[in-house]
Short mmCIF file of C-alpha atoms and ligand atoms in Angstrom, two decimals:
data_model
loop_
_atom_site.label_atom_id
_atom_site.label_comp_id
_atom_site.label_asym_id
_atom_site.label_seq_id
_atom_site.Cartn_x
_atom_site.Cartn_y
_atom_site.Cartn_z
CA UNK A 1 9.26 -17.23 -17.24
CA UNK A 2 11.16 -16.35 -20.47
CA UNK A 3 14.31 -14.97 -19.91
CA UNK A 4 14.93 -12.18 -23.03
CA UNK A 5 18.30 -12.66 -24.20
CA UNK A 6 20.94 -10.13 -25.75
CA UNK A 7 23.93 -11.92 -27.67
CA UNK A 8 26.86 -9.49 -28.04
CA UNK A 9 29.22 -11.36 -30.33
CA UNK A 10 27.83 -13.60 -33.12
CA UNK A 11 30.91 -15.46 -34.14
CA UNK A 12 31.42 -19.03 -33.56
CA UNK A 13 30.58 -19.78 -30.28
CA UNK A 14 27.72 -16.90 -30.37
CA UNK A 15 25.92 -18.70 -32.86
CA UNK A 16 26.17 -21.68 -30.91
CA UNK A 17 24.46 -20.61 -27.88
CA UNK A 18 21.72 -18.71 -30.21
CA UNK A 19 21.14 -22.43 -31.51
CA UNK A 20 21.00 -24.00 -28.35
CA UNK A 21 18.68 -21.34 -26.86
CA UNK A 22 16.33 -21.40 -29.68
CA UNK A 23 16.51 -25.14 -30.95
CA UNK A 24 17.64 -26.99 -27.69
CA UNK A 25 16.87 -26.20 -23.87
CA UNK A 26 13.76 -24.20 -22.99
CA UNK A 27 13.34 -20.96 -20.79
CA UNK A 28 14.97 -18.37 -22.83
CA UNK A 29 14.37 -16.59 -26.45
CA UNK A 30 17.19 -14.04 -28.47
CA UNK A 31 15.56 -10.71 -28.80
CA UNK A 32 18.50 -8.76 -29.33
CA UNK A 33 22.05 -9.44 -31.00
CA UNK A 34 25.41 -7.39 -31.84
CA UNK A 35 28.84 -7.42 -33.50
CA UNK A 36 31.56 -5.26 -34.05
CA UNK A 37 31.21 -6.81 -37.48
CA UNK A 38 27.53 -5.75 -38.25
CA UNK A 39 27.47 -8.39 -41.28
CA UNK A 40 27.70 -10.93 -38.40
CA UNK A 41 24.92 -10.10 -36.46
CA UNK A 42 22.38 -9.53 -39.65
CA UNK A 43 23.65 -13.32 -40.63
CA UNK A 44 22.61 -14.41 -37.60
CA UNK A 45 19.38 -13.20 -37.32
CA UNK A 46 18.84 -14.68 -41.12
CA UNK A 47 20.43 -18.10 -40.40
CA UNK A 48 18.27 -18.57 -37.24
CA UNK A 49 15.21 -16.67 -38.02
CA UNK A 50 15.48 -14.50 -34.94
CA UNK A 51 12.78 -12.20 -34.29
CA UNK A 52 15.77 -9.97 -32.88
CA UNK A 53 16.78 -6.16 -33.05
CA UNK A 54 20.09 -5.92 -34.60
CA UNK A 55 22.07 -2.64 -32.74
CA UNK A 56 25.28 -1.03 -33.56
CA UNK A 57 27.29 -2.22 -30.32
CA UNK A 58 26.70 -3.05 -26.79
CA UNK A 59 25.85 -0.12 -25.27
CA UNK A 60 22.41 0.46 -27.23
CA UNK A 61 21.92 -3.35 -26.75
CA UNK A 62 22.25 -3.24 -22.63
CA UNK A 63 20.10 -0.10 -22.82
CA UNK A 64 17.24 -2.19 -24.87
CA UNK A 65 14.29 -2.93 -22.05
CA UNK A 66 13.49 -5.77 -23.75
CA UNK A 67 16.06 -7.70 -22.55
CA UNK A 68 16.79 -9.35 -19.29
CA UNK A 69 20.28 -11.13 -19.95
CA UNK A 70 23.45 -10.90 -21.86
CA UNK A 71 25.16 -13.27 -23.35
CA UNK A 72 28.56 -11.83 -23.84
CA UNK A 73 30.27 -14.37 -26.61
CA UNK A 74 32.84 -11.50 -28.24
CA UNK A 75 36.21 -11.78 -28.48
CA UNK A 76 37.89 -12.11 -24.77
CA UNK A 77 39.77 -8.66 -24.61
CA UNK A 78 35.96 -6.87 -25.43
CA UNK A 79 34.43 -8.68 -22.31
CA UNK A 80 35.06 -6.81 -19.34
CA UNK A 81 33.62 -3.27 -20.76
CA UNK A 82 30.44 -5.35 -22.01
CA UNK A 83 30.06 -7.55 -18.20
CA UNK A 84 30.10 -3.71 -16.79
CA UNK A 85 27.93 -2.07 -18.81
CA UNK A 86 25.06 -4.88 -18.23
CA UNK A 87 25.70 -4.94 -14.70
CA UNK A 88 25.31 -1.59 -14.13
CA UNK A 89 22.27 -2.16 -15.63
CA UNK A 90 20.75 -4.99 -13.35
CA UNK A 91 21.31 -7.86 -16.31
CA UNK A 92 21.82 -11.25 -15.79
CA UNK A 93 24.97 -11.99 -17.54
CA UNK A 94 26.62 -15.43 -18.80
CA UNK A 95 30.10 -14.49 -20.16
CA UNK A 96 32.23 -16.78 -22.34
CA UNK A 97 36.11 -17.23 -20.58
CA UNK A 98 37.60 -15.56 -19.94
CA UNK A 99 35.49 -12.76 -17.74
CA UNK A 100 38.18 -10.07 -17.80
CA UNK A 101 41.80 -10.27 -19.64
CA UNK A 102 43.09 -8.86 -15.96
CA UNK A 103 42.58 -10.19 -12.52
CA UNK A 104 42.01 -6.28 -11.84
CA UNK A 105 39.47 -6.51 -14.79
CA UNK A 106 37.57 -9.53 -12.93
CA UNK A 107 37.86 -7.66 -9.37
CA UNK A 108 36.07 -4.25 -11.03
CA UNK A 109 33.13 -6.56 -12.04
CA UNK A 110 33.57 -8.39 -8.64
CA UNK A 111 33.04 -4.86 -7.00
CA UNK A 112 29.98 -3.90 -9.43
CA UNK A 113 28.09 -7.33 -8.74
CA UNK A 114 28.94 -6.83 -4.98
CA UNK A 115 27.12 -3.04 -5.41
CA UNK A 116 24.40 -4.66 -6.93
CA UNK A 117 23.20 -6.56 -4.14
CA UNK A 118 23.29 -9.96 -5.63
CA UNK A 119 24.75 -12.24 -8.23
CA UNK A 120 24.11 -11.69 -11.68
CA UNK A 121 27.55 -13.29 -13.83
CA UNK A 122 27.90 -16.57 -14.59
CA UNK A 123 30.84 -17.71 -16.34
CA UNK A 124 31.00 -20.28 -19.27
CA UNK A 125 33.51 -22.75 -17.56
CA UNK A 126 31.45 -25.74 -18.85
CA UNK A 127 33.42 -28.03 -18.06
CA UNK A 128 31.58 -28.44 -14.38
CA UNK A 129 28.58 -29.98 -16.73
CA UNK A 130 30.18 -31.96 -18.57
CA UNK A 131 29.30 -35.83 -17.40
CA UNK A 132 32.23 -37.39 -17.64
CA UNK A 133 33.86 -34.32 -15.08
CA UNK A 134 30.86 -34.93 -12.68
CA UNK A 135 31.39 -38.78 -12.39
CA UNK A 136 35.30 -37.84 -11.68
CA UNK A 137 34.36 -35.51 -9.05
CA UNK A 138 32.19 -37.89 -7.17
CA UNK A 139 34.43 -40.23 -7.56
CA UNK A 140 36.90 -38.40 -5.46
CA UNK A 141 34.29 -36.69 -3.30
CA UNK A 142 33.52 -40.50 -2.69
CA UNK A 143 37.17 -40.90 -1.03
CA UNK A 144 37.45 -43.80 -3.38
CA UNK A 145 41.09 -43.50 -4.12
CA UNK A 146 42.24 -41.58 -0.53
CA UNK A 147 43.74 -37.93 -1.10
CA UNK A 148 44.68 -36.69 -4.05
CA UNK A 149 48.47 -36.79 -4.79
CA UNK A 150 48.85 -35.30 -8.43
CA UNK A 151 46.93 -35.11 -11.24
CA UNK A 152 47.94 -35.77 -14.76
CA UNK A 153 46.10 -33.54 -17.91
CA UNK A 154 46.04 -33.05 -21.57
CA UNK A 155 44.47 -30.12 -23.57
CA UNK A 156 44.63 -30.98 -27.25
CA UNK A 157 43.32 -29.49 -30.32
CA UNK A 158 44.38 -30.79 -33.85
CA UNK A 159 45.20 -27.86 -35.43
CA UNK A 160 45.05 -23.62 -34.39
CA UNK A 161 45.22 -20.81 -37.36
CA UNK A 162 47.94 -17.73 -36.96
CA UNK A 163 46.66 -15.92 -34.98
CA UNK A 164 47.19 -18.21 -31.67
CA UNK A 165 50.19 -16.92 -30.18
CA UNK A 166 52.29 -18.88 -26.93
CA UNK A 167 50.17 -16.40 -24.39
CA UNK A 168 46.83 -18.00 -25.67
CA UNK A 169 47.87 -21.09 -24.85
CA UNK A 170 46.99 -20.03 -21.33
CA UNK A 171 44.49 -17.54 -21.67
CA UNK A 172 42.04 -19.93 -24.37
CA UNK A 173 43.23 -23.34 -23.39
CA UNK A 174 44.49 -23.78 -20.07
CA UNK A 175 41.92 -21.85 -18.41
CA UNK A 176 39.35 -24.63 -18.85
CA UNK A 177 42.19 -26.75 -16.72
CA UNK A 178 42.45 -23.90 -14.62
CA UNK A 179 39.17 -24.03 -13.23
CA UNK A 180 37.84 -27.29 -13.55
CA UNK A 181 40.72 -28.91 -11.68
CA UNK A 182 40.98 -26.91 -8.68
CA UNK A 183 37.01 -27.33 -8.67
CA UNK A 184 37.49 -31.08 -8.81
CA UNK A 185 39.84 -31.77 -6.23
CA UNK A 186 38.68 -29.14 -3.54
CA UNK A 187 42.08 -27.07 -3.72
CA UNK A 188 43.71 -23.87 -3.97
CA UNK A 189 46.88 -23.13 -6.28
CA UNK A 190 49.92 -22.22 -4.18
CA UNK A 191 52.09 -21.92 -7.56
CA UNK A 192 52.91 -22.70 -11.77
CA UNK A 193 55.56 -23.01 -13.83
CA UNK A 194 55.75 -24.00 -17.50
CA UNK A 195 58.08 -25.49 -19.42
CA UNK A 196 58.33 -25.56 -23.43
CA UNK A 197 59.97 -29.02 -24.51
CA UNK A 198 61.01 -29.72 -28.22
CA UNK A 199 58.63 -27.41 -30.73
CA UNK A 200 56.23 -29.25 -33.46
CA UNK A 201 57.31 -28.49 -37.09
CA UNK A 202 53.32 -27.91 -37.33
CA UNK A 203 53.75 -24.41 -35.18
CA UNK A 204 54.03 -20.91 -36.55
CA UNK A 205 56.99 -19.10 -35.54
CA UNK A 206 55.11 -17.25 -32.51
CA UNK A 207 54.05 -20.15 -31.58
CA UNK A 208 55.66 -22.33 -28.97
CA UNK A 209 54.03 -25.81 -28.99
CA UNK A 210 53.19 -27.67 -27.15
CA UNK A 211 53.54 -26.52 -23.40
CA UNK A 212 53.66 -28.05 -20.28
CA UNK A 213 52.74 -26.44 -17.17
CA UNK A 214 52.71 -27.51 -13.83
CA UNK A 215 50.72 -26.05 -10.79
CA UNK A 216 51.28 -26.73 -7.11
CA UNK A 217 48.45 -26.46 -5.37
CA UNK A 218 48.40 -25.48 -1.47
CA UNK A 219 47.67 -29.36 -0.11
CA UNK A 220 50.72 -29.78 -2.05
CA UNK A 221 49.35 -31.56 -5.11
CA UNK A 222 51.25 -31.29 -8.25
CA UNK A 223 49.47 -30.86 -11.27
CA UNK A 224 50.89 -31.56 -14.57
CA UNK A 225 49.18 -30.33 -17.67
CA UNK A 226 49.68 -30.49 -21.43
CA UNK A 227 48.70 -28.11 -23.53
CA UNK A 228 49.62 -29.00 -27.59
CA UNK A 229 46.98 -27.41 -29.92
CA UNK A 230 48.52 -28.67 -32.98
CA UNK A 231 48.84 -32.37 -32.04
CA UNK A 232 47.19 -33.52 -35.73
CA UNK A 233 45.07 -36.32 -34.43
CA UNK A 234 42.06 -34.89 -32.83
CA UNK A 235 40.39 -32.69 -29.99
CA UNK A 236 41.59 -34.61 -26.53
CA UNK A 237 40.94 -33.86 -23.38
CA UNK A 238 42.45 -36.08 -20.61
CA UNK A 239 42.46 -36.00 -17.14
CA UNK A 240 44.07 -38.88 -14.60
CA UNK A 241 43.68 -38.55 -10.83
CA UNK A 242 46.60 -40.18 -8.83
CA UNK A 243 45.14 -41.00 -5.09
CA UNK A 244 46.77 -42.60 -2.48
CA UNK A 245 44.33 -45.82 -2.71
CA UNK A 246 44.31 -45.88 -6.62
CA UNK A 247 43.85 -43.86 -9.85
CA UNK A 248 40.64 -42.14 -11.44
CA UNK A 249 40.39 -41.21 -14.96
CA UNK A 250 37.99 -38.87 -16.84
CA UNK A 251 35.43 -41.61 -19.14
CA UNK A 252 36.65 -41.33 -22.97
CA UNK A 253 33.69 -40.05 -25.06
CA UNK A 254 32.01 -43.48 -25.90
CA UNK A 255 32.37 -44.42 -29.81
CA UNK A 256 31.86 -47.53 -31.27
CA UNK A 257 34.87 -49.93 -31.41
CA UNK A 258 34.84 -51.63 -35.17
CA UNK A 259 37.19 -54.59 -36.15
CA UNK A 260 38.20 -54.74 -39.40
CA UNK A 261 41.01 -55.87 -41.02
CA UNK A 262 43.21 -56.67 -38.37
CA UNK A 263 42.41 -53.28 -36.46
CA UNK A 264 40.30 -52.55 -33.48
CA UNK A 265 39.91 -48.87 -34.16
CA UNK A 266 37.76 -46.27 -32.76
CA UNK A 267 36.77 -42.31 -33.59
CA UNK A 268 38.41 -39.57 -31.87
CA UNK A 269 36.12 -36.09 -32.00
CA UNK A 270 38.05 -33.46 -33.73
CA UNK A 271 35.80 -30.59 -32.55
CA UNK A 272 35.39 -28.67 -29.32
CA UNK A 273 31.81 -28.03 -29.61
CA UNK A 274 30.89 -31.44 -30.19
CA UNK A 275 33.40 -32.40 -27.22
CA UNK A 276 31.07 -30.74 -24.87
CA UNK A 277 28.14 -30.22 -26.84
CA UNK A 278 25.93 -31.83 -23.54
CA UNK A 279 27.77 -29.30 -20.98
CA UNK A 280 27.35 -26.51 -23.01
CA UNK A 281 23.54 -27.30 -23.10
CA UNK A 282 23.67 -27.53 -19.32
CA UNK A 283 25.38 -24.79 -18.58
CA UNK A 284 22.74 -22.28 -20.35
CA UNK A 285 19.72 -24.40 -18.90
CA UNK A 286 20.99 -24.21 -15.62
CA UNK A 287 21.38 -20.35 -15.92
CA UNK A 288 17.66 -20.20 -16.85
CA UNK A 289 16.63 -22.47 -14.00
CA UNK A 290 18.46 -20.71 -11.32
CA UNK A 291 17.08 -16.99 -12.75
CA UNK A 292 13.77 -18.47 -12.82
CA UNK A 293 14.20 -20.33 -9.47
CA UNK A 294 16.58 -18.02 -6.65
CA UNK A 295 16.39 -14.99 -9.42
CA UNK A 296 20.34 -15.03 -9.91
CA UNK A 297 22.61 -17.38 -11.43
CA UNK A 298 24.21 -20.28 -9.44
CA UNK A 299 26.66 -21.63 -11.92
CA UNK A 300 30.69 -20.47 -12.17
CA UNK A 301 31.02 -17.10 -10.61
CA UNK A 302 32.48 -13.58 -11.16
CA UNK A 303 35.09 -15.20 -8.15
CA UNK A 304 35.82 -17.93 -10.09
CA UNK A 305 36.80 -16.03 -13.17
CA UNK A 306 38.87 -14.04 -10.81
CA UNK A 307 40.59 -17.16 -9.46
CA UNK A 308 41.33 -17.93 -13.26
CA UNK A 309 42.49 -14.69 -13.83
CA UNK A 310 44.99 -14.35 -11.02
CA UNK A 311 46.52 -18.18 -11.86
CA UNK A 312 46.35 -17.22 -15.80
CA UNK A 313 48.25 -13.78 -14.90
CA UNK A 314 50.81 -16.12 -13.09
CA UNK A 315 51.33 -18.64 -16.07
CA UNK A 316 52.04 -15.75 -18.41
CA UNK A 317 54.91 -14.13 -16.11
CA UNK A 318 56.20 -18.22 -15.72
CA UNK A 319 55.83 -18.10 -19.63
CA UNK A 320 57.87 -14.78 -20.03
CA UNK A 321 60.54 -15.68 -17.20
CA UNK A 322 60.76 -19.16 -17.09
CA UNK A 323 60.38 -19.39 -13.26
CA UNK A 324 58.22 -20.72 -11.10
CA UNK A 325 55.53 -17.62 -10.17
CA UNK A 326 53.12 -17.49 -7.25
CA UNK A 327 49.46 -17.07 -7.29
CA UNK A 328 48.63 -14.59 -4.74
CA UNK A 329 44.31 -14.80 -4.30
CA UNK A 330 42.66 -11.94 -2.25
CA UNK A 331 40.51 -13.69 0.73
CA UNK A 332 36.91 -14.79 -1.08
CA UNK A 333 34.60 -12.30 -0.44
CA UNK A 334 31.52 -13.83 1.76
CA UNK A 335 29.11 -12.80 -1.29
CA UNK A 336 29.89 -15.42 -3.02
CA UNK A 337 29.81 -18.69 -0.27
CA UNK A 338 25.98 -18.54 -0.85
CA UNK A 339 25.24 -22.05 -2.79
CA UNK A 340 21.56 -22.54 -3.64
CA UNK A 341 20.77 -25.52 -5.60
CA UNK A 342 18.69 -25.73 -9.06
P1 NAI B 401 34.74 -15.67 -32.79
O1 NAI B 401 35.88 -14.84 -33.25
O2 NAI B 401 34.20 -16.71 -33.68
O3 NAI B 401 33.55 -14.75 -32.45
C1 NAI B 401 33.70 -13.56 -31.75
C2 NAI B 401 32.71 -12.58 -32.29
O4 NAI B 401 32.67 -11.45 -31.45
C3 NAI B 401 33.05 -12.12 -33.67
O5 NAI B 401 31.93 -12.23 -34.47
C4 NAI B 401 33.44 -10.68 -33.46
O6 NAI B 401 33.12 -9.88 -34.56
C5 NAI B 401 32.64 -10.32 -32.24
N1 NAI B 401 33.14 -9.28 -31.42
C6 NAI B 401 34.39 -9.06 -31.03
N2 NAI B 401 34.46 -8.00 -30.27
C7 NAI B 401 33.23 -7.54 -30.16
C8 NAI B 401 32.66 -6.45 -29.48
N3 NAI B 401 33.38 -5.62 -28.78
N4 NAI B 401 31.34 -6.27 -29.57
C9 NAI B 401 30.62 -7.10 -30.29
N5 NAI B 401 31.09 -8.15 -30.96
C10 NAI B 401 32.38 -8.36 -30.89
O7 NAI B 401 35.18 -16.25 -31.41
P2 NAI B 401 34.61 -17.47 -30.63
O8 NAI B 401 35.38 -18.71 -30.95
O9 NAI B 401 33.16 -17.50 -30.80
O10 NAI B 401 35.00 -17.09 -29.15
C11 NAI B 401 34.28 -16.10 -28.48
C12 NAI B 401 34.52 -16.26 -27.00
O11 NAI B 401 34.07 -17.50 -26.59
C13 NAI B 401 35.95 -16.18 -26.59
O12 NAI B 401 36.05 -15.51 -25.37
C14 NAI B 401 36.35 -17.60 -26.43
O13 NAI B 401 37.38 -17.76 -25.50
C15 NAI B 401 35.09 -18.20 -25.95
N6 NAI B 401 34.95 -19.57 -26.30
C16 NAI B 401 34.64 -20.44 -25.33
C17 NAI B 401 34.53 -21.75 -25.60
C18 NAI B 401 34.20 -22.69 -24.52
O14 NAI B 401 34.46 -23.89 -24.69
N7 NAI B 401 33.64 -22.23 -23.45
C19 NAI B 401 34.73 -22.29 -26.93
C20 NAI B 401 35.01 -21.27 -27.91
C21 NAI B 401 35.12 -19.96 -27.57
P1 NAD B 402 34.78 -15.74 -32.79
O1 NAD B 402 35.93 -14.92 -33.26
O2 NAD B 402 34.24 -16.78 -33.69
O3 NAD B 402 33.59 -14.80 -32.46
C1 NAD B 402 33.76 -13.60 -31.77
C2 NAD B 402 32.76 -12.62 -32.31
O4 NAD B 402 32.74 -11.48 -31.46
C3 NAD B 402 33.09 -12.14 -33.68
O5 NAD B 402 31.94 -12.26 -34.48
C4 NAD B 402 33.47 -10.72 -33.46
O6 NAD B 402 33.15 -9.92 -34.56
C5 NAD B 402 32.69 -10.34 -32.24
N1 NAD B 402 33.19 -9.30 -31.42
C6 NAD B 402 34.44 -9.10 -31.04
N2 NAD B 402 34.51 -8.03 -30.26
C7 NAD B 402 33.27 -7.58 -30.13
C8 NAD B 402 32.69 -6.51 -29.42
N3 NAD B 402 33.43 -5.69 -28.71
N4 NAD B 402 31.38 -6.34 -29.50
C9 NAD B 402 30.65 -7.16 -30.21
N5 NAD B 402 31.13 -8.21 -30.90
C10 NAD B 402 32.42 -8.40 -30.86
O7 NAD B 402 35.21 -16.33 -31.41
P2 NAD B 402 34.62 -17.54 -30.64
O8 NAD B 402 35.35 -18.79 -30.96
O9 NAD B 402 33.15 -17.53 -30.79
O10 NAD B 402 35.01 -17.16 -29.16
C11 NAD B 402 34.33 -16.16 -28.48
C12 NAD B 402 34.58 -16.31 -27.01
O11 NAD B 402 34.12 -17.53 -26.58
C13 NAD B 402 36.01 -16.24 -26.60
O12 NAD B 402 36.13 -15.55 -25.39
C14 NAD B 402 36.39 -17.67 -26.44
O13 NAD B 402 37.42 -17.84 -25.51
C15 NAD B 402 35.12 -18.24 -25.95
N6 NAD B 402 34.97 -19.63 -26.29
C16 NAD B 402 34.72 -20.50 -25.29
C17 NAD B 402 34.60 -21.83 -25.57
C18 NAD B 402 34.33 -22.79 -24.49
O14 NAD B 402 34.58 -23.99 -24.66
N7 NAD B 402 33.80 -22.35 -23.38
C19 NAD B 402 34.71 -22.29 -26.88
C20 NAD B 402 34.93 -21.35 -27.88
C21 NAD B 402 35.06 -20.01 -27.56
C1 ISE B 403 38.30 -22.60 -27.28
O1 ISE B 403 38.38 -21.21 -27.15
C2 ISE B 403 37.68 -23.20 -26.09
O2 ISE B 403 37.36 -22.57 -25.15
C3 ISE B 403 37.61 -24.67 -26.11
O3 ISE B 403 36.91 -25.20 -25.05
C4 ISE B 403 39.02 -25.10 -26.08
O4 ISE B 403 39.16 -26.45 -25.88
C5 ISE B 403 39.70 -24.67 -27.33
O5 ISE B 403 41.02 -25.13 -27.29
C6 ISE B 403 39.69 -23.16 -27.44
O6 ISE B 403 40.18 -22.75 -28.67
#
């Protein structure tokens, strides 16, 4: 089976996916794109010589019967209306992070999926592909270092434009931490707080940079993560698990070491797509497989952008007040325990 694929969004991480689903994994083809920009979506079709209709927004594209899925790769305050509107029309969807802006957002789409009958959003936390993550995670699933006392993380980018203000630094960059590390060590979050330490001279005034929040989870692990997005030296991503037996770390991305001149010196990527170029690929071929296989997704759910949602909603009101904030989850709903296996 082909799955048919609508893109609604055709900016940088849009034309991505188009790439990887034409050029790189196998069970799917782009038949239909959009933008709010319609320059956008024409480019892409040209730059990837789609045989795609171009439409005028998401609406018409949903409505096209040509299409079986929906890749929803906008901007994250256009998501929720777009996850609804394919839904309600019996599409597969895989949205980009964050699902819905709102933890009310995410519940409305939790409550159309549940009126569907069966699961149908998949959410693009990658990060569960990504190899380096998956050898972490059976490393502690292992019991190899005892329970988990606290973890230690970094989020860096080298450099953001304007436009990233202090609130993004939750709702674009922490939510990958959000979600991958209560995935990894089995564990709910009972509470956050952030604190902003000295500012970089490289942030914009409504910017405060970098950040450093720290979640309690309800086994009483304390989590400690840094997000700086305009650290200068690279893309980083680090994550160190403290155990009672010992310490696991997240592999570095493997890069040749050169000597030379009295240095031992290695590359650091600078890039989020090349970062996670491998998870990203097995995220989307995993959301064919499972269509094809169990005919609905199996990867990150509609409940675990809601989990995201309700802990992001709690690190903004820690950002605003400066207090430590609660995150209050609703009970799971049994919908989602069903785990089949591609
Ligand atoms: P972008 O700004 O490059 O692209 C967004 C595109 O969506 C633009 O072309 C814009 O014109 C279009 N758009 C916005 N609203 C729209 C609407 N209502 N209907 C149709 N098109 C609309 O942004 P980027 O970097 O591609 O990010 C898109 C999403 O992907 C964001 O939610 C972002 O958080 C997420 N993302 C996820 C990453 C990951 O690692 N999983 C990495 C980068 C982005
Ligand atoms: P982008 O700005 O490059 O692209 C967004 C595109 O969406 C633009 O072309 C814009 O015109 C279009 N758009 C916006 N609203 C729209 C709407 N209502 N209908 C149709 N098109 C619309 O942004 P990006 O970097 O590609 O990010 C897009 C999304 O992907 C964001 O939610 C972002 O958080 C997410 N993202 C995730 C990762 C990841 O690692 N998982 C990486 C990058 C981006
Ligand atoms: C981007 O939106 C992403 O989602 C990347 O994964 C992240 O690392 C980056 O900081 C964001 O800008």
């Amino acid at each position: 089976m082909t799955v048919r694929v609508g893109v609604i969004g055709t900016g940088a991480i849009g034309r991505e996916h188009i790439s990887r689903v034409e050029n790189v994994i196998s069970g799917g083809r782009i038949t239909a794109v959009t933008d709010v920009n319609e320059q956008s979506a024409q480019s892409a079709v040209r730059d990837f010589n789609l045989n795609a209709a171009i439409y005028p927004d998401d609406q018409a594209l949903v409505a096209d019967g040509n299409i079986d899925a929906v890749f929803i790769t906008s901007w994250g305050p256009a998501h929720e209306s777009s996850v609804l509107l394919a839904v309600e029309a019996g599409k597969y969807v895989f949205c980009e992070k964050p699902l819905a802006t709102t933890a009310e957002g995410c519940l409305r789409i939790i409550e159309a999926e549940k009126k569907h009958g069966r699961r149908l959003v998949q959410v693009g936390f990658m990060r569960r592909y990504d190899e380096g993550y998956a050898q972490l995670k059976e490393t502690l699933d292992q019991n190899e270092i005892g329970n988990v006392l606290m973890v230690r993380a970094a989020h860096r980018n080298a450099a953001v434009d304007e436009s990233y203000k202090t609130n993004m630094a939750v709702t674009e960059t922490l939510i990958h931490e959000i979600d991958a590390l209560h995935w990894l060590i089995h564990d709910d979050y009972h509470s956050v707080k952030v604190d902003f330490p000295r500012k970089t001279k490289h942030a914009h005034a409504e910017l405060q940079d970098p950040q450093v929040f720290t979640l309690k989870t309800k086994q009483g692990v304390l989590i400690n993560v840094e997000v700086f997005v305009n650290c200068r030296y690279g893309y980083d991503i680090q994550c160190e698990v403290i155990g009672e037996e010992g310490i696991a770390r997240l592999p570095e991305v493997p890069s040749v070491i050169v000597r030379k001149q009295s240095k031992a010196s290695t590359n650091i990527l600078n890039d989020w797509k090349l970062r996670f170029m491998d998870a990203y690929n097995k995220e989307l071929q995993n959301f064919f497989d499972a269509i094809e296989a169990y005919g609905q997704p199996q990867g990150p759910s509609a409940w675990d952008g809601y989990i995201a949602a309700v802990t992001a909603d709690a690190c903004l009101k820690a950002q605003e007040t400066g207090e430590e904030q609660d995150v209050l989850l609703g009970e799971k709903p049994e919908f989602y325990e069903q785990k089949l296996h591609v």
